[in-house]
Short mmCIF file of C-alpha atoms in Angstrom, two decimals:
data_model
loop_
_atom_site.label_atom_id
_atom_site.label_comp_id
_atom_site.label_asym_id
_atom_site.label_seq_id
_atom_site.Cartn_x
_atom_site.Cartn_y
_atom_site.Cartn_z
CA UNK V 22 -7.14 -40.88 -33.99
CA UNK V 23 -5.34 -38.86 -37.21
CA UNK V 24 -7.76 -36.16 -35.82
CA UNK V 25 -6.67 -36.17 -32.55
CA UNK V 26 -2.71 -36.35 -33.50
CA UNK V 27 -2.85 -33.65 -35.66
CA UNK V 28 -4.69 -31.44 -32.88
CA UNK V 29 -2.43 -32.24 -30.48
CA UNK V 30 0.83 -31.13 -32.68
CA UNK V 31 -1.39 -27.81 -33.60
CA UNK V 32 -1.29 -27.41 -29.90
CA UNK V 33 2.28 -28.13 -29.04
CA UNK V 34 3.19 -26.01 -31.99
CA UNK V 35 0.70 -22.81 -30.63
CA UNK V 36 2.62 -23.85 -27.37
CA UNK V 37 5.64 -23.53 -28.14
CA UNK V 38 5.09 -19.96 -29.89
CA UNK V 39 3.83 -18.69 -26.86
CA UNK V 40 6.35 -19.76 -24.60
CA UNK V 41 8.95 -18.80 -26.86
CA UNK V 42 7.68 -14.97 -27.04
CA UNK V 43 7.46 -15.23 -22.92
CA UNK V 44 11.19 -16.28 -22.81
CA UNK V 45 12.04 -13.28 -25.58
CA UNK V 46 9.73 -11.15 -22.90
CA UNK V 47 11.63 -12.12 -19.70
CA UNK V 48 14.63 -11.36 -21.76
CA UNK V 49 13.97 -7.83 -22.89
CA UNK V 50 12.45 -7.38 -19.14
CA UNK V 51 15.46 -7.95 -17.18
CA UNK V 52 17.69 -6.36 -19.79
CA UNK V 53 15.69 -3.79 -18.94
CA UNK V 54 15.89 -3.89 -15.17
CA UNK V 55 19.64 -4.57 -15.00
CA UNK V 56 20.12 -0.86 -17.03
CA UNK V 57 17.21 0.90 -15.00
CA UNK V 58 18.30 4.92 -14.21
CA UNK V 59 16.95 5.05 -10.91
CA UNK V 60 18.55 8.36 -10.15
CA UNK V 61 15.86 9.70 -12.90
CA UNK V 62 12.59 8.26 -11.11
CA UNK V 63 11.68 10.39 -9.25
CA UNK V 64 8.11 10.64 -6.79
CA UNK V 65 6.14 11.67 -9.98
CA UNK V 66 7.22 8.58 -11.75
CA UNK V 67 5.99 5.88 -8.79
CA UNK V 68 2.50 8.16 -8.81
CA UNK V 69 2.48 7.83 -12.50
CA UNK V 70 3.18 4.14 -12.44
CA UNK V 71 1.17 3.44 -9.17
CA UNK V 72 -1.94 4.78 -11.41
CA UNK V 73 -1.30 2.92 -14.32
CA UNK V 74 -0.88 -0.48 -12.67
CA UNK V 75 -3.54 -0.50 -10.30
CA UNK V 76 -6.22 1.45 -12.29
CA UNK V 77 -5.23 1.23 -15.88
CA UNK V 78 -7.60 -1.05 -17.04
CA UNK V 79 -10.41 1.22 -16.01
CA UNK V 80 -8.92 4.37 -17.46
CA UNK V 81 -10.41 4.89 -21.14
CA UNK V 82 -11.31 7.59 -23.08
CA UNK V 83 -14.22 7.03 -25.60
CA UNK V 84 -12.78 8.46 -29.25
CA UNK V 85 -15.54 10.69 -30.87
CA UNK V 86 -18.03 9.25 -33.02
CA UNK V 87 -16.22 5.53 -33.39
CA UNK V 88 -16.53 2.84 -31.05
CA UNK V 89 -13.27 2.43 -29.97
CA UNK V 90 -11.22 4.19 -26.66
CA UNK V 91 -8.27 5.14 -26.27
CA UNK V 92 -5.97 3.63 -23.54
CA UNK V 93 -4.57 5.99 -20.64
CA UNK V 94 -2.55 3.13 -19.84
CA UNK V 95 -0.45 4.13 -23.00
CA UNK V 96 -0.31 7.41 -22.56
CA UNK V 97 0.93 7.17 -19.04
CA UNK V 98 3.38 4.46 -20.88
CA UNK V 99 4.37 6.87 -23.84
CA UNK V 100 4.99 9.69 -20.89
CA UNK V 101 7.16 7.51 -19.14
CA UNK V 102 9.42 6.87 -22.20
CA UNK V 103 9.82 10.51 -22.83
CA UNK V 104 10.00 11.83 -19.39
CA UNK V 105 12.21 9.16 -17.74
CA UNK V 106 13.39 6.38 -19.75
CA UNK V 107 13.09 3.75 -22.34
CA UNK V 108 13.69 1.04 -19.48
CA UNK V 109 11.20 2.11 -17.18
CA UNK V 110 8.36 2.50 -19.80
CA UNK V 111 9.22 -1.28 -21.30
CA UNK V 112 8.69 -2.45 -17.22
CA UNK V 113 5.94 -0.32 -16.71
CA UNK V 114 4.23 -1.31 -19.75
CA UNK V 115 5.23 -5.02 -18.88
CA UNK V 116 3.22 -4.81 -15.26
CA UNK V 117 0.10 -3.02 -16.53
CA UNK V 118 -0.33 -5.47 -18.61
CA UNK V 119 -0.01 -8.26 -16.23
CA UNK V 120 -1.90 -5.99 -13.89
CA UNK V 121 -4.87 -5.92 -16.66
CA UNK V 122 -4.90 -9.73 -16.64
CA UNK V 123 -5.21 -10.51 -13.21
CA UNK V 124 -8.28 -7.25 -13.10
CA UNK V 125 -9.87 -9.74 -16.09
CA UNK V 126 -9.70 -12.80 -14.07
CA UNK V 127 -11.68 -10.87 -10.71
CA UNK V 128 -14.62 -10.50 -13.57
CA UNK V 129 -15.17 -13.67 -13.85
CA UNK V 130 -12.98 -13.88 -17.27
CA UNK V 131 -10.96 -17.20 -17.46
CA UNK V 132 -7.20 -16.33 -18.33
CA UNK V 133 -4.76 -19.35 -18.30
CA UNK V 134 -1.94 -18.73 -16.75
CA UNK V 135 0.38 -18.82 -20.02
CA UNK V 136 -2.14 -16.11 -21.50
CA UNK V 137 -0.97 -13.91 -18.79
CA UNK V 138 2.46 -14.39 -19.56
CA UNK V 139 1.91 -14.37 -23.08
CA UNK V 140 0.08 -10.49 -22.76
CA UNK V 141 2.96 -9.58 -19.96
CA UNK V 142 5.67 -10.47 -22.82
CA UNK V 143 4.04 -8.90 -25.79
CA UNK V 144 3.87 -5.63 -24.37
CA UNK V 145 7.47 -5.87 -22.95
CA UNK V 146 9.01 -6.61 -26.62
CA UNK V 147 6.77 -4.22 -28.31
CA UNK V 148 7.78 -1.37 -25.85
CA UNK V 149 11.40 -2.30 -26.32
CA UNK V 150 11.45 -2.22 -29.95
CA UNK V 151 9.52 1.31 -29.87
CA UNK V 152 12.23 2.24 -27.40
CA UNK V 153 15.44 1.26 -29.44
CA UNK V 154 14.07 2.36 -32.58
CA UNK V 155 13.07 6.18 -31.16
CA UNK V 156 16.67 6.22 -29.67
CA UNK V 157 18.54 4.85 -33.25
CA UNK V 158 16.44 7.38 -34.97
CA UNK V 159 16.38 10.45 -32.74
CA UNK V 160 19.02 9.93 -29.78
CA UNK V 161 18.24 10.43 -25.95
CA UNK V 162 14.44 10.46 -25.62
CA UNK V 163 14.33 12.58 -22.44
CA UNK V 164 16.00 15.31 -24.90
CA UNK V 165 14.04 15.09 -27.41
CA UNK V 166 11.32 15.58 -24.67
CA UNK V 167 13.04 18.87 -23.97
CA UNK V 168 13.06 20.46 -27.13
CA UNK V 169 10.48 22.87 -28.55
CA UNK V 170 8.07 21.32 -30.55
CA UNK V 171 8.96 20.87 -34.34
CA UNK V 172 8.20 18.35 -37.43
CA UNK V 173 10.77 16.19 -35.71
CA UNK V 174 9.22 15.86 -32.31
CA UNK V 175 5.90 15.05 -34.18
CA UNK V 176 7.61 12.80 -36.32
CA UNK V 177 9.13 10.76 -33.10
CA UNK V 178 5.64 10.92 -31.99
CA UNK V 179 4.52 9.44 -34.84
CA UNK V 180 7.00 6.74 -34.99
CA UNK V 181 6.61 5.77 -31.03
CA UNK V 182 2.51 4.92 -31.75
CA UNK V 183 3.71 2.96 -35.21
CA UNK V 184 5.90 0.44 -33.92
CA UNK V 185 4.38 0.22 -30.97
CA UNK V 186 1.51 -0.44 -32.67
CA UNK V 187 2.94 -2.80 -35.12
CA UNK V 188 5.31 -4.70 -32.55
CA UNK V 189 2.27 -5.45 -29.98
CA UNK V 190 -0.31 -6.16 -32.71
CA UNK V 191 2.14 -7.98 -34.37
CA UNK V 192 3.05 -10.36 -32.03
CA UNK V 193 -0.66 -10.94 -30.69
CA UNK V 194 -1.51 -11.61 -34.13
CA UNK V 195 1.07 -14.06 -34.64
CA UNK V 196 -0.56 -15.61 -31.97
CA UNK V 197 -4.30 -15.60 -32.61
CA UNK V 198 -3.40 -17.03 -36.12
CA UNK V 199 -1.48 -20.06 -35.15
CA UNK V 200 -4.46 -20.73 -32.67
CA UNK V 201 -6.83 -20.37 -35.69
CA UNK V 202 -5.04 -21.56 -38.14
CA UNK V 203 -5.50 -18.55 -40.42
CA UNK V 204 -2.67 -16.89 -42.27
CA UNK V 205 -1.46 -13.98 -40.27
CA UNK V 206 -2.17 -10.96 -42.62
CA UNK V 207 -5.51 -12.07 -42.47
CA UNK V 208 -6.05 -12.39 -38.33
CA UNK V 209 -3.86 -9.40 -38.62
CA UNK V 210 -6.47 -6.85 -40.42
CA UNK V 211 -9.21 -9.04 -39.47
CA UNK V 212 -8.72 -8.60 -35.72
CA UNK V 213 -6.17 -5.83 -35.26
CA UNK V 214 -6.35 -3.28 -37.84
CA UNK V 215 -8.60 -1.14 -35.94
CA UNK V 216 -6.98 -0.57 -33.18
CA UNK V 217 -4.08 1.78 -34.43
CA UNK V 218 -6.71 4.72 -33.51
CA UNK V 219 -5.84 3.77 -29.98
CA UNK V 220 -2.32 3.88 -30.21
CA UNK V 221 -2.36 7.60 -31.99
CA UNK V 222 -4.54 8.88 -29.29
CA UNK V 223 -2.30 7.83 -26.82
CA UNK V 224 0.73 8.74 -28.44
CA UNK V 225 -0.93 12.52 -29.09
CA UNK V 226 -2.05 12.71 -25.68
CA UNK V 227 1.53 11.81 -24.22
CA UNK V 228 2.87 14.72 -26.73
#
């Protein structure tokens, strides 16, 4: 019975992390929405995002010589943040994601439907925080799109994979160690540590 009581408030607690990272997710989202420059998408963008959504999770690129792949799906996200907006990539990056989950579940791969929410959300926030810390540190990304390439373009470059890095990793680790019960460092290099390859690529390929 102790047993049982104390896996039942390990589950309400892993609950209530998750839910509370979807409600921080639906909050960035429609932030997000409500300041949305439409006048700057133009028929490019809705290709660009058409393509990511519907065939993202099928677009990688094997990195040489490890066993990892880069995503497109970021790269077509990191594009849209320098070509467009911050707003627009945080959305777009929000619907591949959800897009990814529901390509999983056609496999024959069980995702609950808070998992899907959970994904949807992390990659919201983590876009969002890549956004707002590109445009504290270097102003109006479209801009700095525009200028000639220099130490600080490949510096924003490098700081747009980092945090995005850090914020979706982060979050997904935060995650993975409540439901394991680990401490999060640990999960953290254990799981995710790897994966920052990914997140250059895509970043370097967007440049």
């Amino acid at each position: 019975m102790a047993l049982a009581k104390t896996d039942m408030g390990k589950q309400k607690y892993i609950g209530m992390v998750a839910w509370a990272v979807v409600a921080l997710g639906a909050a960035v989202a429609s932030f997000s929405a409500a300041r949305l420059p439409f006048a700057q998408l133009d028929a490019r963008f809705l290709l660009l995002a058409l393509i990511t959504v519907v065939f993202g999770s099928r677009l990688t690129v094997q990195v040489p010589r490890a066993k990892v792949h880069a995503s497109v799906p970021d790269t077509f996200v990191f594009l849209t943040l320098l070509l467009y907006s911050g707003e627009a990539a945080v959305l777009l990056a929000a619907a591949e994601a959800f897009s990814s989950c529901l390509t999983f579940g056609k496999k024959a791969i069980t995702i609950k439907p808070r998992t899907m929410l959970f994904n949807t959300a992390v990659m919201a926030c983590a876009t969002f925080i890549t956004v707002w810390a590109l445009r504290f540190g270097f102003g109006s990304l479209p801009e700095l799109a525009g200028r000639p390439l220099s130490s600080t373009y490949f510096t924003a470059l490098g700081l747009m994979a980092l945090v995005q890095y850090a914020g979706s990793t982060g979050l997904a680790a935060l995650y993975t160690a409540c439901k394991n019960n680990e401490p999060l460092w640990q999960t953290w290099s254990r799981h995710y540590l790897w994966v920052s390859i990914t997140f250059f690529a895509g970043a370097a390929a967007a440049g």
